[in-house]
Amino acid sequence: MNPREADTLIVGGGIIGLSIAWRLARTGHRVTVLERDTAGAHASRMAAGMLAATAEVGYEEFDLYALCTHAVRRWPSFASELEEDSGIPVDFRSQGTMVVARDADAATALRRAYDFQQEHGFVVEWLSRAEALDREPFLSPRIAAAVYAADDHSVDNRAVIRALVAAIQKFGGHVEEQAEVTAVEMDASGRRHRVRTSQGGAEWTAPQIVLAAGAWSQGIAGLPDDVRPPVRPVKGQILTLRMEPPFRLEHVVRGARAYLVPRSDGRLVVGATSEEMGFNTELTAGGVWSILDGAWELVPGIHDLPVLETDVGLRPGSRDHQPIVGWSAAAGLFMATGHYRHGVILSSATADAAASVLLGGEMPAIMHPFSPSRFRKSA
Ligand SMILES: Cc1cc2nc3c(=O)[nH]c(=O)nc-3n(C[C@H](O)[C@H](O)[C@H](O)COP(=O)(O)OP(=O)(O)OC[C@H]3O[C@@H](n4cnc5c(N)ncnc54)[C@H](O)[C@@H]3O)c2cc1C
């Protein structure tokens, strides 16, 4: 195959673009991912890897949590198929999540969320302080209560990226790194769209293009103005610590101001801020302080752990904070963006849905509420 001609070109090699490419490539479809930097170098690398449909539930976001629940249920088979295709383990952990209230005020808010979750069929268990400490001994003895969400899992998103690249290549797909898309030219007849890249102006063609450029999706040159998705960057600062014996967390621990996500290799990811700062990616003293202060009041034993890494990522936030998945108004241009704080969870469901449509099938009903058409002025 000439890699410059494809059945589908994907703009952006984050977890969303790569997951779609993998699902397509394993059917024999000719797919090429064009990535400006290295695969998964941005939000998808910085993420904590929580697969948390229950703990992430916002009141009345019924369509979104139906989708998140569906996506989390798909994750065990998604992870095992990916491990089998790539030979790379992705550290899928199913120990569940402890949502912790640090004091009586937080416990009242947690109880409201718990009642709502129970009413809507989520598997949640109310734990007293003693019960919570019994299950997770490094929680602070000062906490008021906790909710155990058995169905909220986690995965090592960096390992997922490596595995996706390997799996795409195994099935003959291409991941072109250092290939910034400098122009998308949609062919009015809808048959042969062109994409130009920074690699000496190299030109790529395909009958369908997927826009999966994360926080940069709105600004890709050449897109017709009326299809530019309303996506903005939402800055997140995040840290990685190293758990040293006897310290050990087994569950994901979440509070109002921070979360802690253990990996099986001993890393502990602690996050995250959420800031409207445009494309600013500076680490700040205030950001690091607020994450550590919020985490420390839940799990004081982090105090002496070594800091391995500090990172800043940009979440692709749509106007309504829900993903944008489906055909745009421009024939042949498919959107897979706006996954905001749920891109790792939703990569499973988005990849399945996008692959179905791009291979000529139906969009699953669960994805209908997330069509780009909801942002059209006439819609
Ligand atoms: C601190 C933090 C913690 C998070 N934690 C979680 C979590 O626990 N669970 C969860 O589900 N989600 C989490 N998220 C959200 C998740 O990371 C994102 O929703 C997800 O990574 C979005 O994936 P993406 O592929 O759309 O974007 P990205 O990973 O940003 O990928 C987009 C890619 O497009 C490329 N690109 C841009 N412009 C061009 C161009 N012109 N040409 C070619 N390529 C281009 C970029 O280089 C980039 O690699 C977190 C995010 C942050 C920042």
XYZ file of C-alpha atoms and ligand atoms in Angstrom:
432
model
C 0.000 0.000 0.000
C 1.148 3.518 -0.718
C 0.749 5.016 2.766
C -0.056 8.388 1.196
C -3.337 6.959 -0.046
C -5.568 5.506 2.588
C -9.155 4.453 3.139
C -9.181 6.682 6.219
C -6.774 9.392 7.397
C -6.849 10.312 11.066
C -5.656 13.769 12.160
C -4.216 13.409 15.675
C -2.517 10.446 17.331
C -3.865 10.684 20.871
C -5.760 7.841 22.511
C -8.888 8.657 20.506
C -7.287 8.703 17.037
C -5.123 5.669 17.789
C -8.007 3.605 19.223
C -10.091 4.261 16.124
C -7.121 3.384 13.902
C -6.589 0.096 15.739
C -10.229 -0.973 15.401
C -10.101 -0.126 11.671
C -6.700 -1.692 10.980
C -7.643 -5.040 12.491
C -10.368 -5.414 9.806
C -7.812 -4.892 7.002
C -8.918 -1.282 6.382
C -6.056 0.972 5.171
C -5.648 3.607 7.850
C -2.970 6.245 8.504
C -2.679 8.409 11.613
C -0.972 11.795 11.170
C 0.476 13.040 14.446
C 2.296 16.360 14.893
C 4.552 15.147 17.737
C 4.901 11.573 18.963
C 1.909 9.280 19.433
C -0.001 10.090 22.615
C 2.345 12.914 23.614
C -0.382 15.246 24.919
C -3.529 14.792 27.057
C -3.480 11.048 26.507
C -0.046 10.757 28.101
C -0.801 13.104 31.029
C -4.097 11.431 32.019
C -4.454 9.504 35.263
C -6.072 6.536 33.523
C -9.193 6.348 35.694
C -12.078 4.431 34.141
C -14.561 5.976 36.523
C -18.143 6.054 35.287
C -19.599 6.000 38.823
C -17.353 8.491 40.619
C -17.494 10.892 37.662
C -21.293 11.021 37.594
C -22.614 14.559 37.476
C -26.235 15.079 38.393
C -28.649 14.746 35.463
C -25.923 13.926 32.892
C -27.921 10.853 31.918
C -26.663 10.409 28.340
C -23.047 10.876 29.355
C -23.094 8.393 32.179
C -24.970 5.842 30.084
C -22.095 6.186 27.604
C -19.379 6.108 30.303
C -20.951 3.013 31.902
C -21.122 1.300 28.525
C -17.489 2.275 27.837
C -16.233 1.028 31.213
C -18.028 -2.314 30.736
C -16.314 -2.637 27.363
C -12.867 -1.974 28.858
C -11.973 -5.496 30.118
C -12.412 -7.019 26.643
C -10.926 -3.909 24.960
C -7.806 -4.221 27.163
C -7.423 -7.952 26.682
C -7.861 -7.739 22.886
C -5.313 -4.920 22.814
C -2.831 -6.894 24.920
C -3.275 -9.883 22.655
C -2.850 -7.858 19.445
C 0.181 -5.915 20.711
C 1.879 -8.220 23.221
C 2.042 -5.218 25.590
C 0.375 -5.369 29.053
C -1.741 -2.288 29.883
C -2.147 -2.707 33.686
C -5.948 -2.845 33.723
C -6.795 -2.767 37.460
C -10.239 -3.686 38.805
C -9.775 -3.046 42.532
C -12.414 -0.294 42.411
C -12.467 3.267 43.696
C -12.880 4.788 47.177
C -14.568 8.183 47.071
C -13.609 9.773 50.365
C -15.234 12.543 52.432
C -12.667 14.329 54.572
C -15.184 15.854 57.045
C -18.887 15.991 57.974
C -19.670 18.641 55.365
C -18.073 16.576 52.594
C -19.865 13.477 53.932
C -23.237 15.198 53.488
C -22.409 15.983 49.857
C -21.097 12.438 49.366
C -24.329 10.987 50.814
C -26.390 12.986 48.290
C -24.264 11.694 45.421
C -24.481 8.148 46.827
C -28.301 8.301 47.027
C -28.433 9.536 43.431
C -26.041 6.803 42.259
C -28.055 4.101 44.034
C -31.290 5.400 42.582
C -29.774 5.105 39.089
C -28.470 1.589 39.495
C -24.754 2.166 40.130
C -22.965 -0.389 42.312
C -21.949 1.706 45.339
C -21.399 0.840 48.981
C -21.428 3.301 51.885
C -18.472 2.800 54.257
C -17.961 4.190 57.748
C -14.524 5.565 58.585
C -13.542 2.259 60.235
C -14.783 0.192 57.287
C -12.927 2.410 54.813
C -9.674 2.203 56.814
C -10.039 -1.532 57.062
C -10.023 -1.785 53.254
C -7.466 0.945 52.564
C -5.231 1.309 55.650
C -3.301 4.339 54.365
C -6.403 6.553 54.334
C -6.301 9.351 56.902
C -7.834 8.348 60.284
C -9.587 11.748 60.192
C -11.836 11.026 57.197
C -15.590 11.037 57.847
C -16.841 8.332 55.462
C -16.318 6.839 52.007
C -18.199 5.273 49.127
C -16.764 2.214 47.436
C -17.450 2.116 43.686
C -16.669 -1.461 42.659
C -17.061 -0.856 38.919
C -14.628 2.060 38.592
C -11.336 0.717 37.271
C -8.042 2.110 35.985
C -5.518 1.462 33.255
C -1.983 2.642 32.480
C -2.828 5.040 29.651
C 0.826 5.303 28.576
C 1.007 1.544 28.129
C -2.280 1.738 26.198
C -0.689 4.232 23.786
C 2.341 1.993 23.222
C 0.077 -1.005 22.715
C -2.176 0.835 20.261
C 0.781 1.888 18.085
C 2.140 -1.670 18.048
C -1.289 -3.150 17.272
C -1.985 -0.669 14.439
C 1.358 -1.467 12.849
C 0.856 -5.201 13.253
C -2.273 -4.983 11.090
C -0.596 -2.854 8.401
C -1.810 0.564 9.567
C 0.537 3.566 9.696
C 1.299 6.005 12.482
C 3.199 8.965 11.017
C 4.878 10.967 13.781
C 6.295 14.496 13.366
C 3.615 14.958 10.691
C 1.762 18.146 11.505
C -1.369 18.601 9.412
C -1.040 22.062 7.910
C -4.156 21.960 5.722
C -7.219 19.822 5.215
C -8.801 20.215 1.768
C -12.249 18.714 1.478
C -13.151 17.565 -2.041
C -16.595 18.860 -2.942
C -17.420 15.618 -4.785
C -16.716 13.861 -1.465
C -14.386 11.281 -2.996
C -10.747 12.281 -2.528
C -10.007 14.630 0.333
C -6.468 15.914 0.740
C -4.372 16.537 3.803
C -1.081 18.413 3.688
C 1.583 17.935 6.329
C 4.709 19.667 7.534
C 6.867 16.844 6.131
C 8.096 18.839 3.123
C 4.465 19.606 2.204
C 3.696 15.896 1.736
C 0.134 15.306 0.595
C -2.120 12.462 1.708
C -5.465 11.485 0.244
C -8.443 9.469 1.419
C -12.215 9.348 0.957
C -12.731 9.884 4.680
C -10.930 11.927 7.294
C -11.271 11.696 11.071
C -10.629 14.828 13.110
C -9.145 13.633 16.418
C -6.777 16.489 17.233
C -7.856 16.874 20.862
C -7.667 20.431 22.224
C -6.375 21.645 18.834
C -9.343 20.309 16.830
C -10.986 23.683 16.312
C -7.888 25.292 14.812
C -6.866 22.809 12.093
C -6.193 24.844 8.946
C -8.489 24.385 5.968
C -11.539 23.118 7.830
C -14.728 24.776 6.629
C -15.686 27.341 9.287
C -19.139 25.884 9.821
C -17.761 22.496 10.866
C -15.071 23.648 13.302
C -15.919 21.867 16.557
C -16.319 24.144 19.618
C -13.442 22.603 21.574
C -11.122 24.474 23.920
C -8.131 23.438 26.062
C -8.726 22.842 29.790
C -5.392 22.741 31.592
C -4.606 19.947 34.040
C -1.501 19.765 36.239
C -0.661 16.295 37.579
C 2.162 14.526 39.473
C 3.612 11.044 39.675
C 5.025 9.764 42.994
C 6.736 6.459 43.767
C 5.112 4.256 46.426
C 7.785 2.923 48.767
C 7.144 0.130 51.295
C 5.399 -0.030 53.641
C 3.222 2.588 51.841
C 0.825 1.016 49.384
C -2.542 2.028 47.960
C -4.654 -0.668 46.323
C -7.693 1.368 45.245
C -8.082 4.571 43.332
C -8.806 7.189 46.019
C -10.794 10.319 45.159
C -11.724 13.342 47.204
C -13.197 16.730 46.409
C -9.825 18.323 45.595
C -7.567 15.496 44.403
C -7.342 11.866 43.366
C -4.656 9.185 43.713
C -4.316 6.396 41.150
C -1.922 3.512 41.940
C -0.173 1.538 39.203
C 0.954 -2.055 39.690
C 4.615 -1.064 39.145
C 4.581 1.234 42.204
C 3.876 4.580 40.543
C 1.156 6.702 42.127
C -0.462 9.317 39.889
C -1.852 12.275 41.831
C -4.025 14.881 40.143
C -5.262 17.198 38.938
C -6.051 20.849 38.487
C -8.718 22.059 36.062
C -7.931 25.519 34.718
C -9.192 27.760 31.948
C -5.808 29.074 30.799
C -5.962 28.602 27.037
C -2.926 26.776 25.635
C -0.731 27.660 28.625
C 1.159 24.552 29.814
C 3.254 25.995 32.638
C 3.497 24.093 35.886
C 2.685 26.431 38.771
C 3.465 26.430 42.483
C -0.227 26.924 43.258
C -1.231 24.014 41.043
C 1.246 21.601 42.624
C 0.364 22.836 46.113
C -3.389 22.361 45.658
C -3.023 18.836 44.283
C -0.647 17.762 47.063
C -2.673 19.461 49.802
C -5.892 17.831 48.547
C -4.230 14.405 48.303
C -2.376 14.711 51.606
C -5.538 15.315 53.623
C -6.948 12.011 52.272
C -3.718 9.986 52.398
C -1.115 11.667 54.659
C 1.413 8.893 54.025
C 2.270 10.445 50.654
C 4.305 13.046 52.545
C 7.626 11.197 52.241
C 7.184 9.657 48.794
C 9.612 10.672 46.048
C 8.211 12.806 43.213
C 9.005 11.095 39.897
C 7.376 13.479 37.490
C 5.273 16.593 37.069
C 3.134 17.073 33.961
C 0.659 19.444 32.383
C -1.945 18.361 29.825
C -4.756 20.030 27.905
C -8.155 18.319 28.027
C -10.250 18.829 24.894
C -13.362 20.429 26.413
C -16.410 20.948 24.217
C -18.952 23.666 24.996
C -21.198 21.236 26.890
C -18.283 19.092 28.167
C -19.562 16.084 26.261
C -17.776 14.288 23.425
C -18.368 15.122 19.763
C -18.544 11.936 17.706
C -20.081 11.497 14.257
C -20.152 12.878 10.701
C -19.765 16.621 10.391
C -21.711 18.717 7.891
C -18.782 18.349 5.429
C -19.116 15.081 3.498
C -16.345 12.652 4.440
C -15.240 14.473 7.611
C -15.849 12.518 10.815
C -15.411 14.132 14.262
C -13.958 12.308 17.262
C -13.063 15.036 19.712
C -14.181 16.940 22.822
C -13.667 14.011 25.196
C -12.708 16.431 27.989
C -11.985 14.512 31.228
C -13.304 11.183 29.897
C -11.103 10.416 26.893
C -9.424 7.349 28.355
C -12.693 5.810 29.543
C -14.490 6.700 26.327
C -11.763 5.547 23.941
C -13.310 2.054 23.972
C -16.822 3.208 23.048
C -15.682 5.938 20.651
C -13.394 3.546 18.784
C -16.128 0.924 18.388
C -18.693 3.490 17.237
C -16.353 5.316 14.860
C -15.059 2.085 13.323
C -18.617 0.873 12.781
C -19.582 4.052 10.926
C -16.318 4.411 8.970
C -16.685 0.818 7.754
C -20.170 1.610 6.444
C -22.241 0.431 9.407
C -24.569 2.156 11.841
C -23.787 4.593 14.626
C -24.725 2.792 17.879
C -27.786 4.412 19.493
C -25.884 5.155 22.709
C -23.695 7.594 20.716
C -26.566 9.503 19.065
C -26.726 12.297 21.698
C -23.084 13.172 20.959
C -23.468 14.019 17.272
C -21.692 17.196 16.033
C -25.081 18.296 14.692
C -26.072 19.544 18.166
C -23.798 22.562 17.620
C -25.163 23.533 14.195
C -26.962 26.840 14.248
C -29.929 25.449 12.322
C -30.077 22.167 14.314
C -4.338 15.928 33.952
C -5.337 15.108 33.181
C -5.879 13.975 33.765
C -6.818 13.209 33.061
N -7.287 12.056 33.622
C -8.178 11.291 32.940
C -8.643 10.068 33.480
O -8.233 9.672 34.562
N -9.547 9.347 32.763
C -10.007 9.754 31.538
O -10.840 9.076 30.950
N -9.544 10.896 30.987
C -8.660 11.672 31.654
N -8.193 12.826 31.117
C -8.744 13.262 29.817
C -8.051 12.546 28.667
O -6.664 12.632 28.836
C -8.456 13.174 27.340
O -9.866 13.245 27.228
C -7.923 12.336 26.170
O -6.550 12.109 26.316
C -8.207 13.043 24.864
O -7.602 12.291 23.847
P -7.411 12.891 22.400
O -6.797 11.822 21.591
O -8.703 13.493 21.962
O -6.435 14.142 22.635
P -4.838 14.224 22.741
O -4.265 13.130 23.556
O -4.491 15.614 23.155
O -4.385 13.953 21.262
C -4.592 14.869 20.223
C -3.373 14.788 19.334
O -3.592 15.570 18.177
C -2.326 16.048 17.772
N -2.483 17.205 16.893
C -2.965 18.424 17.186
N -2.911 19.221 16.112
C -2.410 18.476 15.093
C -2.110 18.729 13.737
N -2.309 19.946 13.164
N -1.587 17.728 12.994
C -1.358 16.492 13.525
N -1.615 16.218 14.813
C -2.142 17.178 15.585
C -1.642 16.420 19.088
O -0.227 16.488 18.932
C -2.115 15.312 19.997
O -1.169 14.265 20.120
C -7.229 13.601 31.773
C -6.657 14.725 31.173
C -5.708 15.480 31.868
C -5.088 16.652 31.199
